[in-house]
Coordinates of C-alpha atoms in Angstrom, one line a residue:
Chain U
X3 CA 229.7 -26.0 -63.2
X4 CA 230.8 -25.3 -66.7
X5 CA 230.2 -28.9 -67.7
X6 CA 226.5 -28.8 -66.6
X7 CA 225.8 -25.6 -68.7
X8 CA 227.4 -27.3 -71.8
X9 CA 225.2 -30.1 -71.3
X10 CA 221.9 -28.0 -70.9
X11 CA 222.9 -26.1 -74.3
X12 CA 223.3 -29.7 -75.9
X13 CA 219.7 -30.8 -74.7
X14 CA 218.3 -27.3 -75.8
X15 CA 219.9 -28.0 -79.5
X16 CA 218.9 -31.7 -79.7
X17 CA 215.2 -30.9 -78.6
X18 CA 214.9 -28.3 -81.1
X19 CA 216.7 -29.7 -84.0
X20 CA 214.4 -32.8 -83.1
X21 CA 211.4 -30.8 -83.4
X22 CA 212.2 -29.2 -86.7
X23 CA 213.1 -33.1 -87.8
X24 CA 209.6 -34.6 -87.2
X25 CA 207.6 -31.2 -87.4
X26 CA 206.3 -32.5 -90.8
X27 CA 205.3 -35.8 -89.6
X28 CA 203.3 -34.0 -86.7
X29 CA 201.7 -31.7 -89.2
X30 CA 200.8 -34.5 -91.3
X31 CA 199.0 -36.1 -88.3
X32 CA 197.3 -32.9 -86.8
X33 CA 195.9 -32.1 -90.7
X34 CA 194.6 -35.5 -91.0
X35 CA 192.0 -34.6 -88.4
X36 CA 191.1 -31.2 -90.0
X37 CA 188.4 -30.5 -92.5
X38 CA 189.9 -30.4 -96.0
X39 CA 189.2 -26.6 -96.5
X40 CA 190.8 -25.9 -93.2
X41 CA 194.2 -28.0 -93.9
X42 CA 196.0 -24.8 -95.7
X43 CA 193.9 -21.9 -94.5
X44 CA 193.9 -22.7 -90.7
X45 CA 196.8 -20.6 -89.0
X46 CA 196.8 -23.0 -86.0
X47 CA 198.9 -26.3 -85.7
X48 CA 196.1 -27.9 -83.9
X49 CA 192.6 -28.7 -85.4
X50 CA 189.7 -26.3 -84.7
X51 CA 187.6 -29.0 -84.6
X52 CA 188.8 -32.7 -84.7
X53 CA 186.9 -34.5 -87.7
X54 CA 187.2 -38.0 -88.6
X55 CA 185.7 -37.3 -91.9
X56 CA 189.2 -37.7 -93.7
X57 CA 189.4 -41.2 -92.2
X58 CA 185.8 -42.1 -93.2
X59 CA 186.2 -40.9 -96.6
X60 CA 189.7 -42.2 -97.2
X61 CA 189.1 -45.6 -95.9
X62 CA 186.3 -46.2 -98.8
X63 CA 189.4 -46.6 -101.2
X64 CA 188.9 -47.0 -104.9
X65 CA 186.4 -48.9 -107.1
X66 CA 185.0 -50.6 -104.0
X67 CA 187.7 -52.1 -102.4
X68 CA 188.4 -50.3 -98.8
X69 CA 191.9 -49.7 -97.4
X70 CA 191.5 -52.6 -95.3
X71 CA 192.0 -55.0 -98.6
X72 CA 195.0 -53.1 -99.6
X73 CA 196.5 -53.3 -95.8
X74 CA 195.8 -57.0 -95.8
X75 CA 197.4 -57.4 -99.0
X76 CA 200.4 -55.8 -97.8
X77 CA 200.5 -57.5 -94.5
X78 CA 200.4 -61.0 -96.7
X79 CA 203.0 -60.2 -98.7
X80 CA 205.4 -59.1 -95.8
X81 CA 204.7 -62.1 -93.7
X82 CA 205.5 -64.6 -96.7
X83 CA 208.7 -62.5 -97.3
X84 CA 209.1 -63.0 -93.7
X85 CA 208.9 -66.8 -93.9
X86 CA 210.9 -66.9 -97.0
X87 CA 213.9 -64.9 -95.5
X88 CA 213.7 -67.0 -92.4
X89 CA 213.6 -70.2 -94.4
X90 CA 216.7 -69.4 -97.0
X91 CA 218.8 -67.2 -94.8
X92 CA 219.1 -69.3 -91.5
X93 CA 220.0 -72.3 -93.7
X94 CA 222.6 -70.3 -95.9
X95 CA 223.9 -68.4 -92.7
X96 CA 224.6 -71.9 -90.7
X97 CA 226.4 -73.4 -93.7
X98 CA 228.3 -70.3 -94.2
X99 CA 229.2 -69.6 -90.4
X100 CA 229.5 -73.3 -89.3
X101 CA 230.0 -76.0 -92.0
X102 CA 232.9 -76.6 -94.2
X103 CA 232.4 -77.5 -98.1
X104 CA 233.9 -77.0 -101.2
X105 CA 234.2 -73.4 -102.8
X106 CA 232.8 -71.9 -99.5
X107 CA 235.0 -68.6 -99.9
X108 CA 233.5 -68.4 -103.7
X109 CA 230.0 -68.4 -102.6
X110 CA 230.6 -66.4 -99.8
X111 CA 232.2 -63.6 -102.2
X112 CA 229.3 -64.0 -104.5
X113 CA 226.7 -63.5 -101.7
X114 CA 228.5 -60.3 -100.8
X115 CA 228.6 -59.2 -104.2
X116 CA 225.0 -59.5 -104.7
X117 CA 224.7 -57.2 -101.6
X118 CA 226.4 -54.4 -103.7
X119 CA 224.7 -55.1 -107.0
X120 CA 222.3 -52.4 -108.2
X121 CA 219.0 -53.9 -109.0
X122 CA 219.0 -52.4 -112.2
X123 CA 221.1 -54.8 -113.5
X124 CA 218.9 -58.0 -112.9
X125 CA 215.6 -55.9 -113.2
X126 CA 214.7 -56.6 -116.8
X127 CA 215.7 -60.4 -116.9
X128 CA 213.8 -61.0 -114.1
X129 CA 210.6 -59.3 -115.4
X130 CA 210.8 -61.2 -118.8
X131 CA 211.3 -64.3 -116.5
X132 CA 208.4 -63.5 -114.3
X133 CA 206.4 -62.7 -117.3
X134 CA 207.1 -66.0 -119.1
X135 CA 206.0 -67.9 -116.0
X136 CA 202.6 -65.8 -116.0
X137 CA 203.5 -64.2 -112.4
X138 CA 202.6 -60.9 -113.4
X139 CA 199.8 -59.4 -111.1
X140 CA 200.7 -61.9 -108.5
X141 CA 202.7 -61.9 -105.3
X142 CA 205.1 -64.4 -106.5
X143 CA 207.5 -62.2 -107.8
X144 CA 208.3 -60.9 -104.3
X145 CA 207.9 -64.0 -102.4
X146 CA 209.3 -66.8 -104.5
X147 CA 213.1 -64.9 -104.3
X148 CA 212.9 -64.7 -100.7
X149 CA 212.5 -68.6 -100.2
X150 CA 214.8 -69.4 -103.1
X151 CA 218.1 -66.7 -102.7
X152 CA 217.0 -64.6 -99.6
X153 CA 218.5 -61.2 -99.0
X154 CA 222.0 -61.3 -98.7
X155 CA 222.1 -58.3 -96.0
X156 CA 220.4 -60.9 -93.8
X157 CA 222.4 -63.7 -94.6
X158 CA 225.4 -61.6 -93.8
X159 CA 223.7 -60.4 -90.6
X160 CA 223.0 -64.0 -89.5
X161 CA 226.4 -65.4 -90.4
X162 CA 228.1 -62.7 -88.2
X163 CA 225.8 -63.6 -85.2
X164 CA 226.1 -67.3 -85.6
X165 CA 230.1 -67.2 -85.7
X166 CA 230.1 -65.7 -82.2
X167 CA 228.0 -69.0 -80.9
X168 CA 230.9 -71.0 -79.2
X169 CA 232.0 -74.1 -81.0
X170 CA 232.0 -75.9 -77.9
X171 CA 228.3 -76.0 -78.2
X172 CA 228.4 -77.8 -81.3
X173 CA 230.4 -80.4 -80.2
X174 CA 228.5 -80.8 -77.0
X175 CA 225.5 -81.5 -79.1
X176 CA 227.8 -83.6 -81.6
X177 CA 228.4 -85.7 -78.6
X178 CA 224.9 -86.0 -77.4
X179 CA 224.2 -87.5 -81.0
X180 CA 223.0 -84.5 -82.8
X181 CA 223.3 -84.5 -86.6
X182 CA 223.8 -81.3 -88.3
X183 CA 220.2 -80.9 -89.1
X184 CA 219.8 -81.6 -85.4
X185 CA 222.3 -79.2 -84.3
X186 CA 220.7 -76.6 -87.0
X187 CA 217.2 -76.8 -85.5
X188 CA 217.8 -77.5 -81.7
X189 CA 220.5 -75.1 -81.1
X190 CA 221.6 -72.6 -83.8
X191 CA 217.9 -71.4 -84.6
X192 CA 217.2 -70.7 -80.8
X193 CA 220.5 -69.3 -80.0
X194 CA 220.3 -66.8 -83.1
X195 CA 216.9 -65.8 -82.3
X196 CA 217.7 -62.0 -81.5
X197 CA 219.0 -61.9 -85.4
X198 CA 216.2 -63.9 -86.5
X199 CA 213.9 -61.1 -84.8
X200 CA 216.0 -58.2 -86.5
X201 CA 215.8 -60.1 -89.7
X202 CA 212.1 -60.2 -89.6
X203 CA 211.5 -56.8 -88.5
X204 CA 213.6 -55.4 -91.1
X205 CA 212.0 -57.6 -93.8
X206 CA 208.8 -56.3 -92.8
X207 CA 209.8 -52.7 -92.8
X208 CA 211.5 -52.9 -96.3
X209 CA 208.5 -55.0 -97.7
X210 CA 206.0 -52.6 -96.4
X211 CA 207.9 -49.7 -97.9
X212 CA 208.7 -51.4 -101.3
X213 CA 207.3 -49.2 -104.1
X214 CA 209.2 -50.2 -107.1
X215 CA 208.5 -53.7 -107.8
X216 CA 205.1 -53.5 -106.5
X217 CA 204.6 -50.7 -109.4
X218 CA 206.1 -53.2 -111.6
X219 CA 204.4 -56.5 -110.8
X220 CA 200.7 -55.5 -109.5
X221 CA 198.3 -53.9 -111.9
X222 CA 194.7 -54.9 -110.6
X223 CA 193.2 -52.9 -107.8
X224 CA 192.0 -56.1 -105.6
X225 CA 195.7 -57.2 -105.6
X226 CA 196.9 -53.6 -104.6
X227 CA 199.6 -53.4 -101.8
X228 CA 199.2 -50.2 -99.4
X229 CA 202.3 -48.4 -101.5
X230 CA 200.2 -48.8 -104.7
X231 CA 197.1 -48.0 -103.6
X232 CA 198.5 -44.9 -102.2
X233 CA 200.0 -43.7 -105.3
X234 CA 196.7 -44.5 -107.3
X235 CA 195.0 -42.5 -104.6
X236 CA 197.1 -39.4 -105.5
X237 CA 196.4 -39.9 -109.2
X238 CA 192.4 -40.5 -108.6
X239 CA 191.8 -37.4 -106.3
X240 CA 194.3 -35.1 -108.3
X241 CA 195.3 -33.1 -105.0
X242 CA 191.8 -32.0 -104.2
X243 CA 191.4 -34.3 -101.3
X244 CA 194.6 -33.8 -99.1
X245 CA 192.9 -34.4 -96.2
X246 CA 191.9 -38.1 -96.8
X247 CA 195.2 -38.6 -98.5
X248 CA 197.0 -37.5 -95.2
X249 CA 194.7 -39.7 -93.1
X250 CA 195.3 -42.8 -95.3
X251 CA 198.9 -42.0 -95.3
X252 CA 198.9 -41.9 -91.5
X253 CA 197.2 -45.5 -91.5
X254 CA 199.8 -46.8 -93.7
X255 CA 202.8 -45.8 -91.5
X256 CA 201.0 -46.9 -88.1
X257 CA 202.2 -50.6 -88.3
X258 CA 205.7 -49.4 -89.1
X259 CA 205.3 -47.2 -86.0
X260 CA 204.1 -49.8 -83.8
X261 CA 206.7 -52.3 -84.5
X262 CA 209.3 -49.2 -83.9
X263 CA 208.0 -48.6 -80.5
X264 CA 207.7 -51.8 -79.3
X265 CA 210.7 -53.7 -81.0
X266 CA 213.2 -50.9 -81.5
X267 CA 216.2 -52.7 -79.8
X268 CA 216.0 -55.3 -82.8
X269 CA 215.8 -52.3 -85.5
X270 CA 218.7 -51.0 -83.9
X271 CA 220.7 -53.9 -83.5
X272 CA 220.0 -55.4 -87.1
X273 CA 221.0 -51.8 -88.6
X274 CA 224.3 -51.8 -86.5
X275 CA 225.4 -55.4 -86.6
X276 CA 226.6 -55.7 -90.0
X277 CA 228.8 -52.5 -89.8
X278 CA 230.2 -52.7 -86.6
X279 CA 231.3 -56.5 -86.4
X280 CA 231.9 -56.8 -90.2
Chain H
X16 CA 231.8 -89.7 -104.9
X17 CA 230.7 -90.9 -101.3
X18 CA 233.8 -89.2 -99.8
X19 CA 233.0 -85.9 -101.6
X20 CA 229.3 -86.1 -100.2
X21 CA 230.4 -86.9 -96.9
X22 CA 232.8 -84.1 -96.4
X23 CA 230.5 -81.4 -98.4
X24 CA 227.1 -83.0 -98.4
X25 CA 225.8 -81.0 -95.4
X26 CA 227.0 -78.0 -96.4
X27 CA 225.6 -78.1 -99.8
X28 CA 222.2 -79.0 -98.3
X29 CA 221.9 -76.2 -96.3
X30 CA 223.4 -73.9 -99.0
X31 CA 220.9 -75.3 -101.7
X32 CA 217.7 -73.0 -101.4
X33 CA 220.4 -70.0 -101.6
X34 CA 222.5 -71.4 -104.4
X35 CA 219.2 -72.2 -106.7
X36 CA 217.8 -69.0 -106.2
X37 CA 221.0 -67.0 -106.4
X38 CA 221.4 -68.8 -109.9
X39 CA 217.8 -68.4 -111.2
X40 CA 217.3 -64.6 -109.9
X41 CA 220.9 -63.2 -109.9
X42 CA 223.4 -65.1 -111.7
X43 CA 221.5 -66.0 -115.2
X44 CA 219.8 -62.7 -115.3
X45 CA 223.1 -60.9 -114.9
X46 CA 224.4 -62.6 -118.0
X47 CA 221.0 -62.3 -119.8
X48 CA 221.0 -58.8 -119.2
X49 CA 224.5 -58.2 -120.5
X50 CA 223.2 -60.0 -123.6
X51 CA 220.0 -58.2 -124.0
X52 CA 222.2 -54.9 -123.8
X53 CA 223.6 -55.9 -127.4
X54 CA 219.8 -56.5 -128.8
X55 CA 216.7 -54.4 -129.8
X56 CA 214.5 -56.8 -127.5
X57 CA 211.1 -55.2 -126.6
X58 CA 209.3 -58.3 -125.2
X59 CA 206.8 -58.5 -128.2
X60 CA 209.5 -59.4 -131.0
X61 CA 212.1 -61.8 -130.5
X62 CA 215.6 -60.4 -129.7
X63 CA 217.9 -59.4 -132.5
X64 CA 221.6 -58.9 -131.8
X65 CA 222.5 -55.6 -133.0
X66 CA 226.1 -55.1 -131.5
X67 CA 227.1 -51.8 -129.7
X68 CA 224.1 -49.8 -131.2
X69 CA 222.4 -49.4 -128.0
X70 CA 225.5 -48.0 -126.4
X71 CA 226.5 -45.7 -129.5
X72 CA 223.0 -44.5 -129.0
X73 CA 223.3 -43.7 -125.3
X74 CA 226.2 -41.5 -125.6
X75 CA 224.3 -39.2 -127.9
X76 CA 221.0 -39.4 -126.0
X77 CA 220.2 -36.2 -124.5
X78 CA 218.1 -37.3 -121.8
X79 CA 220.5 -39.9 -120.7
X80 CA 223.0 -37.0 -120.1
X81 CA 220.3 -35.1 -118.2
X82 CA 219.6 -37.7 -116.1
X83 CA 223.1 -38.5 -115.3
X84 CA 223.8 -35.0 -114.4
X85 CA 220.8 -35.0 -112.2
X86 CA 221.7 -38.2 -110.5
X87 CA 225.3 -37.0 -109.8
X88 CA 224.1 -33.8 -108.4
X89 CA 221.6 -35.9 -106.0
X90 CA 224.4 -38.1 -105.0
X91 CA 227.0 -35.4 -104.5
X92 CA 224.6 -33.3 -102.5
X93 CA 222.6 -35.7 -100.6
X94 CA 225.5 -38.2 -99.3
X95 CA 227.9 -35.8 -97.8
X96 CA 225.2 -33.8 -96.2
X97 CA 223.3 -37.0 -94.8
X98 CA 226.6 -38.2 -93.2
X99 CA 227.6 -35.0 -91.7
X100 CA 224.3 -34.7 -90.2
X101 CA 224.4 -38.1 -88.9
X102 CA 227.9 -37.9 -87.5
X103 CA 227.3 -34.5 -85.9
X104 CA 224.0 -35.6 -84.1
X105 CA 225.5 -38.9 -83.1
X106 CA 228.7 -37.3 -81.5
X107 CA 226.2 -34.8 -79.7
X108 CA 224.1 -38.1 -78.4
X109 CA 227.2 -39.7 -77.2
X110 CA 228.1 -36.9 -74.5
X111 CA 226.4 -39.1 -72.2
X112 CA 223.3 -37.0 -71.5
X113 CA 220.1 -38.1 -70.4
X114 CA 217.2 -39.5 -72.4
X115 CA 219.3 -40.8 -75.2
X116 CA 216.8 -43.4 -76.0
X117 CA 214.3 -41.4 -76.8
X118 CA 216.5 -38.5 -78.5
X119 CA 217.7 -41.4 -80.7
X120 CA 214.4 -42.7 -81.6
X121 CA 212.9 -39.3 -82.6
X122 CA 216.2 -38.7 -85.2
X123 CA 215.6 -42.3 -86.2
X124 CA 212.0 -42.1 -87.0
X125 CA 212.3 -40.3 -90.5
X126 CA 214.6 -43.0 -91.6
X127 CA 212.1 -45.5 -90.6
X128 CA 209.2 -43.8 -92.5
X129 CA 211.1 -42.0 -95.3
X130 CA 210.9 -44.8 -97.9
X131 CA 207.3 -44.9 -97.8
X132 CA 205.0 -43.7 -100.3
X133 CA 203.2 -41.9 -97.4
X134 CA 206.2 -39.8 -96.7
X135 CA 206.6 -38.7 -100.7
X136 CA 203.1 -37.8 -100.5
X137 CA 203.9 -35.4 -97.5
X138 CA 206.9 -34.1 -99.2
X139 CA 204.6 -33.5 -102.5
X140 CA 202.4 -31.3 -100.0
X141 CA 204.9 -29.4 -97.9
X142 CA 206.9 -28.1 -101.0
X143 CA 203.7 -27.4 -102.9
X144 CA 202.4 -23.8 -103.7
X145 CA 200.0 -23.7 -100.8
X146 CA 202.2 -26.0 -98.9
X147 CA 203.6 -26.2 -95.3
X148 CA 206.9 -24.4 -96.1
X149 CA 205.1 -21.5 -98.1
X150 CA 202.9 -21.2 -95.2
X151 CA 205.6 -20.8 -92.8
X152 CA 207.2 -18.1 -95.1
X153 CA 204.1 -16.2 -95.7
X154 CA 204.3 -15.4 -91.7
X155 CA 207.3 -13.5 -92.5
X156 CA 205.9 -11.8 -95.4
X157 CA 207.6 -13.6 -98.0
X158 CA 205.6 -15.3 -100.7
X159 CA 207.0 -18.7 -101.7
X160 CA 207.0 -20.5 -105.2
X161 CA 205.9 -23.9 -105.9
X162 CA 209.1 -25.3 -104.9
X163 CA 208.3 -28.9 -106.7
X164 CA 206.9 -27.5 -110.0
X165 CA 210.2 -25.3 -110.3
X166 CA 212.9 -26.9 -112.4
X167 CA 215.6 -25.1 -110.5
X168 CA 214.3 -26.1 -107.0
X169 CA 212.6 -29.7 -107.5
X170 CA 215.6 -31.5 -107.3
X171 CA 216.6 -29.8 -104.0
X172 CA 213.4 -30.9 -102.2
X173 CA 214.4 -34.5 -103.1
X174 CA 217.9 -33.9 -101.6
X175 CA 216.4 -32.7 -98.5
X176 CA 214.1 -35.7 -98.3
X177 CA 217.1 -37.9 -98.4
X178 CA 219.3 -35.8 -96.1
X179 CA 216.3 -36.0 -93.8
X180 CA 216.8 -39.8 -93.4
X181 CA 220.0 -39.8 -91.6
X182 CA 218.8 -41.8 -89.1
X183 CA 220.2 -45.2 -89.7
X184 CA 223.6 -43.8 -90.6
X185 CA 223.4 -42.0 -87.2
X186 CA 222.8 -45.3 -85.5
X187 CA 226.0 -46.9 -87.1
X188 CA 227.9 -44.1 -86.1
X189 CA 226.3 -44.1 -82.6
X190 CA 227.5 -47.7 -82.2
X191 CA 230.8 -47.0 -83.3
X192 CA 231.4 -43.8 -81.3
X193 CA 230.6 -46.0 -78.3
X194 CA 233.5 -48.4 -79.2
X195 CA 236.3 -45.7 -79.0
X196 CA 238.3 -46.7 -76.0
X197 CA 237.7 -44.3 -73.0
X198 CA 241.7 -44.4 -72.2
X199 CA 242.4 -42.7 -75.5
X200 CA 240.7 -39.6 -74.7
X201 CA 242.1 -39.9 -71.1
X202 CA 245.7 -39.8 -72.3
X203 CA 244.6 -37.0 -74.8
X204 CA 243.2 -35.2 -71.8
X205 CA 246.4 -35.3 -69.8
X206 CA 248.1 -34.2 -72.9
X207 CA 245.8 -30.9 -72.8
X208 CA 243.8 -31.8 -75.8
X209 CA 240.2 -30.2 -76.0
X210 CA 236.9 -30.4 -77.7
X211 CA 237.8 -30.1 -81.6
X212 CA 241.2 -31.2 -81.3
X213 CA 240.2 -34.4 -79.2
X214 CA 237.6 -35.0 -82.3
X215 CA 240.4 -34.5 -85.2
X216 CA 243.0 -36.4 -83.6
X217 CA 241.0 -39.2 -81.9
X218 CA 237.4 -39.8 -82.4
X219 CA 237.3 -39.1 -86.2
X220 CA 240.6 -41.2 -87.1
X221 CA 239.0 -44.1 -84.7
X222 CA 235.7 -44.2 -86.8
X223 CA 236.9 -43.9 -90.1
X224 CA 236.1 -47.5 -91.0
X225 CA 232.6 -46.7 -90.2
X226 CA 232.6 -43.5 -92.1
X227 CA 234.0 -45.3 -95.0
X228 CA 231.2 -48.4 -94.5
X229 CA 228.4 -45.4 -94.3
X230 CA 229.7 -43.4 -97.3
X231 CA 230.0 -46.9 -99.3
X232 CA 226.6 -47.8 -98.6
X233 CA 225.0 -44.4 -99.1
X234 CA 226.7 -43.8 -102.5
X235 CA 225.4 -47.2 -103.5
X236 CA 221.9 -46.5 -102.4
X237 CA 221.8 -42.8 -103.6
X238 CA 222.6 -43.8 -107.2
X239 CA 219.8 -46.3 -107.1
X240 CA 217.0 -43.7 -105.5
X241 CA 213.8 -44.0 -107.4
X242 CA 210.4 -44.0 -105.0
X243 CA 210.6 -40.4 -104.0
X244 CA 211.6 -38.9 -107.3
X245 CA 209.0 -41.1 -109.0
X246 CA 206.0 -40.0 -106.7
X247 CA 206.7 -36.6 -106.5
X248 CA 207.1 -35.7 -109.9
X249 CA 204.3 -37.9 -110.9
X250 CA 206.1 -40.6 -112.6
X251 CA 207.8 -38.3 -115.5
X252 CA 211.0 -36.8 -113.8
X253 CA 209.8 -33.5 -114.3
X254 CA 209.3 -30.4 -114.2
X255 CA 211.7 -30.3 -117.5
X256 CA 213.5 -33.6 -116.5
X257 CA 215.0 -31.8 -113.7
X258 CA 214.5 -34.9 -111.3
X259 CA 215.0 -37.3 -113.9
X260 CA 217.2 -39.7 -111.8
X261 CA 218.8 -42.5 -113.6
X262 CA 216.6 -45.3 -112.1
X263 CA 213.4 -43.3 -113.4
X264 CA 214.9 -42.9 -116.6
X265 CA 215.8 -46.5 -117.0
X266 CA 212.3 -47.4 -115.7
X267 CA 210.7 -45.2 -118.8
X268 CA 212.6 -46.9 -121.1
X269 CA 212.4 -50.4 -120.2
X270 CA 208.7 -50.4 -118.9
X271 CA 206.9 -47.4 -120.5
X272 CA 208.6 -47.5 -123.9
X273 CA 209.4 -51.3 -123.5
X274 CA 212.8 -50.8 -125.1
X275 CA 214.5 -53.3 -122.9
X276 CA 217.4 -53.8 -125.0
X277 CA 218.1 -50.2 -124.5
X278 CA 217.2 -50.2 -120.7
X279 CA 219.5 -53.1 -120.2
X280 CA 222.5 -51.3 -121.8
X281 CA 221.6 -48.3 -119.4
X282 CA 221.7 -50.6 -116.4
X283 CA 225.6 -51.8 -117.4
X284 CA 226.5 -48.2 -117.8
X285 CA 224.9 -47.6 -114.2
X286 CA 226.9 -50.8 -112.9
X287 CA 230.2 -49.2 -114.5
X288 CA 229.5 -45.8 -113.0
X289 CA 228.8 -47.1 -109.5
X290 CA 231.9 -49.5 -109.7
X291 CA 233.9 -46.5 -110.7
X292 CA 232.7 -44.5 -108.0
X293 CA 233.3 -47.4 -105.3
X294 CA 236.4 -48.0 -106.8
X295 CA 237.6 -44.6 -106.7
X296 CA 236.6 -44.4 -102.8
X297 CA 238.3 -47.7 -102.2
X298 CA 241.6 -46.1 -103.7
X299 CA 241.5 -43.2 -101.7
X300 CA 240.8 -45.1 -98.7
X301 CA 244.4 -45.9 -97.8
X302 CA 245.1 -42.3 -97.3
X303 CA 242.3 -41.7 -94.6
X304 CA 240.6 -45.0 -93.1
X305 CA 242.4 -45.9 -90.1
X306 CA 243.2 -49.7 -90.0
X307 CA 243.8 -51.4 -86.5
X308 CA 245.9 -54.3 -88.2
X309 CA 248.9 -52.1 -89.1

């Protein structure tokens, strides 16, 4: 009896605290459907009259480029980064997890080291390099380092995963006449699919939310990603149009939210795997 | 040579993209950055070697000292608070209650979205003079201030934003808690241990490796924090430099003033600071982190 009282108490606490946690988000959502002049004056949480005014106004974007353009730019950059990480990280992870070669331990230590390295240390030389290559105001500074190098976090994640694939499977494939490339493509990639999906989703989330490097490298409006467009929006409207700013903020997080709803499992696994098995 | 290739060829083939990329985008830049930190490079003119001048300038640079204090304050408040909330909620969710998946999702959503520009915009709004917080306060007859434009409170709005994103640490704690062997609790219960005692003598010691992991990751993250401070302060770390996080100052020096030599020196100081803090945490770890192999 006493146990069930305690459980009810826990439920109530978790629900109340959860509401406090997501209240700001709900408030932004409801405000985005209010008339601009009502957002701060209205006494109720729900809009008096639901209006799409903010969405229509906000969508127009700036200098003739709609938010559709910025969304597509972000989608493009994110997809290319996923492709790059897929190419580079799966290959490197296979080498680390299953193959033997000289200085493997040294390389692995370097890979772990890059995980901990503050981005500031490589920031300025990278900027100088990309500047010399005339890559400023293109997407290459985000994409090329994914194809060449990848992200250490994902290599580590995949190594952890591939190590759990039994050796006997490799051996069986070898007897069937598979070379190392064959084993990689026909065996490792399909068997690592859950970890690869986790990698793809987290790459998407991080690229989508990235602000710093996009701020650094993008400077013409047609190339803006959603992050940069939103930040320009604040400057351009100087705080007078909170309604459309909220509306476009909501639009910018819808893709993240959808991915989360449908693929939650892979996000949870991606985040916890490195910590728990490591 | 042929033997070497036979033994190592496949490994190097698969490692090649990583190897090339790491060399070009990480290893060479690390050494370049170290070299630049001893020059007065500003992207327009060639670099001149100036010895330790950047470093000696840094230590009398008032803005550097300010940004260091702001950053330490940010790390010292946000990391422990974030981890405490994460652990506390993870423990509650681990009590075998119904609806775990939904609760877990609700608490994770702030982490999912928190790094985005959208949330920084929202935060800027919430703590405005006419924002959500003051709207709620006014219902109790309290007239709130503009939290973001007031130097004594601005940083705490950023700390709160960081703490609000405790979801990913919580996920990691949650899966660690699930791995604590149930037999340990059973035998403790036979010995008459209850609630808090069980936590102190079983749960916490068993998950200390994960506490350690989360602590290291969050400290590294917190020292590099940039997005929210940049957007909420409008890019200048104001008011009165009260939100001038280290990354923000480095960005200003490197990319507004184009003092790239100086900014490189700042980067190396940061590396040394983060390295020392992590080293310190490692040094204390023997005293409090439970090691299964022993």
